[in-house]
CSV table of C-alpha atoms in Angstrom, one decimal:
chain,number,residue,atom,x,y,z
K,1,MET,CA,0.1,-0.1,0.0
K,2,ILE,CA,2.9,2.4,0.8
K,3,ALA,CA,4.3,2.1,-2.9
K,4,ARG,CA,0.9,2.4,-4.3
K,5,ARG,CA,0.3,5.7,-2.4
K,6,THR,CA,3.7,7.0,-3.4
K,7,MET,CA,3.2,6.4,-7.0
K,8,LEU,CA,-0.3,7.8,-7.0
K,9,ALA,CA,1.1,10.9,-5.1
K,10,GLY,CA,3.7,11.2,-7.9
K,11,LEU,CA,1.1,11.5,-10.6
K,12,THR,CA,-0.6,14.3,-9.2
K,13,ALA,CA,2.2,16.6,-10.7
K,14,LEU,CA,1.8,15.5,-14.2
K,15,PRO,CA,0.0,17.9,-16.6
K,16,PHE,CA,-3.7,17.1,-17.8
K,17,SER,CA,-2.4,17.6,-21.2
K,18,ALA,CA,0.7,15.1,-20.9
K,19,ARG,CA,0.5,12.4,-23.8
K,20,ILE,CA,0.8,8.8,-23.5
K,21,SER,CA,4.6,8.9,-23.9
K,22,GLY,CA,4.9,11.0,-20.9
K,23,ALA,CA,6.0,14.1,-22.9
K,24,GLN,CA,4.6,17.6,-22.4
K,25,ALA,CA,1.9,18.2,-25.0
K,26,ALA,CA,0.9,21.7,-26.7
K,27,SER,CA,-2.8,20.5,-26.7
K,28,PRO,CA,-5.3,18.5,-24.6
K,29,LEU,CA,-5.6,14.9,-24.8
K,30,LYS,CA,-7.8,13.4,-27.4
K,31,ILE,CA,-10.3,10.8,-26.5
K,32,GLY,CA,-12.1,8.4,-28.8
K,33,THR,CA,-15.2,6.6,-27.7
K,34,ILE,CA,-16.0,3.1,-28.8
K,35,GLY,CA,-19.8,3.4,-28.0
K,36,ALA,CA,-22.0,6.3,-27.6
K,37,GLY,CA,-24.7,5.1,-25.3
K,38,GLN,CA,-25.0,5.8,-21.7
K,39,VAL,CA,-21.3,5.3,-20.7
K,40,GLY,CA,-19.9,6.7,-23.7
K,41,GLY,CA,-22.2,9.7,-23.8
K,42,THR,CA,-22.1,10.3,-19.9
K,43,LEU,CA,-18.0,10.0,-19.8
K,44,GLY,CA,-17.6,11.8,-23.0
K,45,ALA,CA,-19.6,14.9,-22.0
K,46,LEU,CA,-17.7,15.2,-18.7
K,47,TRP,CA,-14.4,15.2,-20.8
K,48,VAL,CA,-15.7,17.8,-23.1
K,49,LYS,CA,-16.4,19.9,-20.4
K,50,ALA,CA,-13.1,19.8,-19.0
K,51,GLY,CA,-11.6,20.9,-22.4
K,52,CYS,CA,-10.8,17.5,-23.9
K,53,ARG,CA,-11.5,16.8,-27.8
K,54,VAL,CA,-13.9,13.8,-27.9
K,55,MET,CA,-14.7,11.8,-31.0
K,56,PHE,CA,-17.7,9.6,-30.3
K,57,SER,CA,-18.4,6.4,-32.3
K,58,ALA,CA,-21.0,3.8,-32.7
K,59,ARG,CA,-22.3,1.3,-35.2
K,60,ASP,CA,-25.1,3.7,-35.7
K,61,LEU,CA,-23.4,6.8,-36.7
K,62,ALA,CA,-26.5,8.9,-36.2
K,63,GLN,CA,-26.4,8.1,-32.4
K,64,ALA,CA,-22.8,9.4,-32.3
K,65,ARG,CA,-23.5,12.3,-34.1
K,66,LYS,CA,-26.6,13.3,-31.9
K,67,VAL,CA,-24.4,13.1,-29.0
K,68,ALA,CA,-21.6,15.1,-30.5
K,69,GLN,CA,-23.9,17.9,-31.7
K,70,SER,CA,-25.2,18.4,-28.1
K,71,LEU,CA,-21.8,19.1,-26.8
K,72,GLY,CA,-20.4,21.9,-29.0
K,73,PRO,CA,-17.3,22.3,-31.1
K,74,LEU,CA,-14.7,19.9,-29.0
K,75,ALA,CA,-17.2,16.9,-29.9
K,76,SER,CA,-16.9,15.1,-33.1
K,77,ALA,CA,-18.3,12.0,-34.3
K,78,GLY,CA,-16.9,9.0,-36.6
K,79,THR,CA,-16.9,5.3,-37.2
K,80,PRO,CA,-15.3,3.1,-34.4
K,81,GLN,CA,-12.2,3.0,-36.9
K,82,GLU,CA,-12.1,6.9,-37.0
K,83,ALA,CA,-12.2,7.0,-33.4
K,84,ALA,CA,-9.3,4.6,-32.7
K,85,ALA,CA,-7.2,6.5,-35.1
K,86,PHE,CA,-8.2,10.0,-33.5
K,87,GLY,CA,-7.8,9.0,-29.8
K,88,ASP,CA,-4.8,9.2,-27.6
K,89,VAL,CA,-7.1,7.3,-25.2
K,90,LEU,CA,-9.9,5.0,-26.4
K,91,LEU,CA,-13.0,4.6,-24.2
K,92,LEU,CA,-14.5,1.1,-24.5
K,93,ALA,CA,-18.2,1.6,-23.7
K,94,VAL,CA,-20.2,-1.4,-25.6
K,95,PRO,CA,-21.9,-4.6,-24.4
K,96,TYR,CA,-19.3,-7.1,-23.6
K,97,ARG,CA,-20.3,-9.4,-26.2
K,98,ALA,CA,-19.0,-7.1,-28.8
K,99,VAL,CA,-15.3,-7.1,-27.4
K,100,PRO,CA,-14.2,-10.1,-29.5
K,101,GLU,CA,-15.3,-8.7,-32.6
K,102,LEU,CA,-14.1,-5.4,-31.9
K,103,GLY,CA,-10.8,-6.9,-30.9
K,104,ARG,CA,-10.5,-8.3,-34.4
K,105,GLU,CA,-11.5,-5.1,-36.0
K,106,LEU,CA,-9.6,-2.6,-34.1
K,107,ASN,CA,-6.5,-4.3,-32.3
K,108,ALA,CA,-4.1,-3.2,-35.0
K,109,ALA,CA,-5.2,0.3,-35.1
K,110,LEU,CA,-5.0,0.6,-31.2
K,111,ALA,CA,-1.3,-0.6,-31.3
K,112,GLY,CA,0.6,1.1,-28.1
K,113,LYS,CA,-2.8,3.2,-27.2
K,114,ILE,CA,-4.5,3.2,-23.8
K,115,LEU,CA,-7.9,1.4,-24.2
K,116,LEU,CA,-10.0,2.5,-21.0
K,117,ASP,CA,-12.3,-0.5,-20.6
K,118,ALA,CA,-15.6,0.5,-18.8
K,119,THR,CA,-17.6,-2.6,-19.9
K,120,ASN,CA,-19.1,-5.2,-17.8
K,121,PRO,CA,-19.8,-8.8,-18.6
K,122,TYR,CA,-23.3,-10.2,-17.9
K,123,SER,CA,-24.1,-13.8,-18.7
K,124,TYR,CA,-27.7,-13.3,-19.5
K,125,ARG,CA,-27.0,-10.6,-22.0
K,126,ASP,CA,-23.6,-11.6,-23.4
K,127,GLY,CA,-23.3,-15.2,-23.5
K,128,ALA,CA,-20.2,-17.2,-23.5
K,129,ILE,CA,-17.7,-14.3,-23.7
K,130,ALA,CA,-18.9,-13.3,-20.2
K,131,ASP,CA,-18.6,-16.6,-18.6
K,132,GLU,CA,-15.0,-16.4,-19.8
K,133,ALA,CA,-14.9,-12.8,-18.3
K,134,ASP,CA,-16.2,-14.1,-15.0
K,135,ARG,CA,-13.7,-16.9,-15.0
K,136,ASP,CA,-10.5,-15.3,-15.7
K,137,GLY,CA,-11.5,-11.5,-14.9
K,138,ALA,CA,-12.7,-9.0,-17.2
K,139,GLY,CA,-9.6,-7.0,-17.2
K,140,PRO,CA,-7.4,-10.0,-18.4
K,141,THR,CA,-10.0,-11.1,-20.8
K,142,THR,CA,-10.3,-7.6,-22.6
K,143,GLN,CA,-6.4,-7.4,-23.0
K,144,ARG,CA,-6.5,-11.0,-24.3
K,145,TYR,CA,-8.8,-9.5,-27.2
K,146,PHE,CA,-6.8,-6.4,-27.5
K,147,PRO,CA,-3.2,-7.7,-27.3
K,148,ASN,CA,-1.6,-4.6,-28.9
K,149,ALA,CA,-3.5,-2.1,-26.6
K,150,ARG,CA,-2.8,-1.0,-22.9
K,151,VAL,CA,-6.0,-1.9,-21.3
K,152,VAL,CA,-7.0,0.0,-18.2
K,153,ARG,CA,-10.1,-0.9,-16.4
K,154,GLY,CA,-12.0,1.9,-15.0
K,155,PHE,CA,-15.2,3.7,-14.9
K,156,ASN,CA,-17.3,0.3,-14.9
K,157,SER,CA,-18.2,-0.1,-11.1
K,158,ILE,CA,-20.2,3.0,-10.7
K,159,ALA,CA,-23.8,3.7,-12.3
K,160,MET,CA,-23.8,6.5,-14.9
K,161,SER,CA,-26.7,8.2,-13.0
K,162,THR,CA,-24.3,8.2,-10.1
K,163,LEU,CA,-21.3,9.7,-12.0
K,164,ARG,CA,-23.7,12.5,-13.4
K,165,ARG,CA,-24.7,13.4,-10.0
K,166,GLU,CA,-21.5,13.0,-8.2
K,167,ALA,CA,-19.1,14.6,-10.9
K,168,HIS,CA,-16.9,17.5,-9.1
K,169,ARG,CA,-19.0,17.2,-5.9
K,170,ALA,CA,-18.0,18.9,-2.6
K,171,PRO,CA,-14.9,17.4,-1.1
K,172,PRO,CA,-14.0,14.7,-0.5
K,173,PRO,CA,-14.9,13.3,-4.4
K,174,LEU,CA,-16.2,10.0,-5.2
K,175,GLY,CA,-13.5,7.5,-5.8
K,176,VAL,CA,-13.2,5.6,-8.9
K,177,PRO,CA,-11.0,2.3,-8.9
K,178,VAL,CA,-8.7,1.8,-11.9
K,179,ALA,CA,-6.4,-1.3,-12.6
K,180,THR,CA,-3.9,-1.9,-15.2
K,181,ASN,CA,-0.7,-4.3,-16.2
K,182,HIS,CA,0.9,-1.1,-17.8
K,183,GLN,CA,2.1,1.5,-15.3
K,184,ASP,CA,3.0,3.9,-18.2
K,185,ALA,CA,-0.7,4.2,-19.1
K,186,LEU,CA,-1.9,5.3,-15.9
K,187,PRO,CA,-1.0,9.1,-15.9
K,188,PRO,CA,-3.3,9.9,-18.6
K,189,VAL,CA,-6.1,7.9,-17.2
K,190,ILE,CA,-5.5,9.5,-13.7
K,191,GLU,CA,-5.9,12.8,-15.4
K,192,LEU,CA,-9.0,11.7,-17.1
K,193,VAL,CA,-10.6,10.7,-13.8
K,194,ARG,CA,-9.9,13.9,-12.2
K,195,ALA,CA,-10.9,15.9,-15.1
K,196,ALA,CA,-14.4,14.1,-15.0
K,197,GLY,CA,-14.6,15.0,-11.4
K,198,PHE,CA,-13.6,12.1,-9.5
K,199,ASP,CA,-10.6,10.8,-7.3
K,200,PRO,CA,-8.4,7.8,-8.9
K,201,VAL,CA,-7.8,5.1,-6.7
K,202,VAL,CA,-5.1,2.6,-8.2
K,203,ILE,CA,-6.0,-0.9,-7.2
K,204,GLY,CA,-3.3,-2.9,-8.8
K,205,ASP,CA,-2.7,-5.0,-12.1
K,206,LEU,CA,-5.7,-6.3,-14.3
K,207,SER,CA,-6.2,-9.4,-12.3
K,208,SER,CA,-7.2,-6.9,-9.4
K,209,ALA,CA,-10.0,-5.5,-11.2
K,210,THR,CA,-12.1,-8.6,-10.6
K,211,ARG,CA,-12.9,-6.9,-7.1
K,212,PHE,CA,-15.0,-4.0,-8.8
K,213,GLN,CA,-16.6,-6.1,-11.7
K,214,PRO,CA,-20.2,-7.6,-11.2
K,215,GLY,CA,-20.6,-10.1,-8.7
K,216,HIS,CA,-17.7,-8.9,-6.4
K,217,ALA,CA,-17.9,-6.3,-3.5
K,218,GLY,CA,-16.6,-3.5,-5.3
K,219,PHE,CA,-19.0,-3.2,-7.9
K,220,LEU,CA,-21.5,-0.3,-7.4
K,221,MET,CA,-19.6,0.7,-4.3
K,222,GLU,CA,-19.7,4.6,-3.7
K,223,ARG,CA,-17.1,5.7,-1.5
K,224,ASN,CA,-14.6,8.3,-1.1
K,225,ALA,CA,-10.8,7.5,-2.2
K,226,THR,CA,-9.8,6.6,1.4
K,227,GLU,CA,-12.8,4.4,2.0
K,228,LEU,CA,-12.4,2.7,-1.4
K,229,LYS,CA,-8.6,2.1,-0.9
K,230,ALA,CA,-9.6,0.4,2.3
K,231,ALA,CA,-12.4,-1.5,0.9
K,232,LEU,CA,-10.7,-2.9,-1.9
K,233,ALA,CA,-7.5,-3.5,-0.5
K,234,HIS,CA,-7.8,-7.2,-0.5
K,235,ASP,CA,-9.3,-10.0,-2.6
K,236,ASP,CA,-13.0,-10.4,-1.8
């Protein structure tokens, strides 16, 4: 826990405009959303308000355009392939059953990029891939289908209605757990969590993300960062 707190404290000094490479950037981070429904629309809107450029994408391009048009000049719309090319960070916000197909279609385009995975697997809706994610953990499963990307789990454990209501609330902010195998992917994600109005809590590697996926104690847990760290400090 001491090492984790030290790492998280060190990230606070990084500028929001820092690129994935860690170099100083002249312009804000660009985000592409793979999905423009409740999850993609909610998080994308929070980032647009924070000054980020966001390209919303969906199989139904009309839906992505509708969301983008409601948010002003920093928002745009495109296909998933266009969003993958556009974004420094890609938000994965689709039903989990779409993960294998999207992996085949987009993995090459996401080489070296951060894929912020806000999906959740449900057997009743998603079938066999959800059973795989329940057995192996959603984080490792998503990484397996996007081997070229740097997968970070985050924003999957709190309802979008709660995120809309609690963004930028009076201190202490609501804690948002994140987990990844890629330490160099953390700084931009940490800053995106803060830009959306929340307090990031680094839990560990992708296997530890099981603690806050459906069916586990951290799912739908609404706590500030201190309380969340304590609650998710150990496997449930």
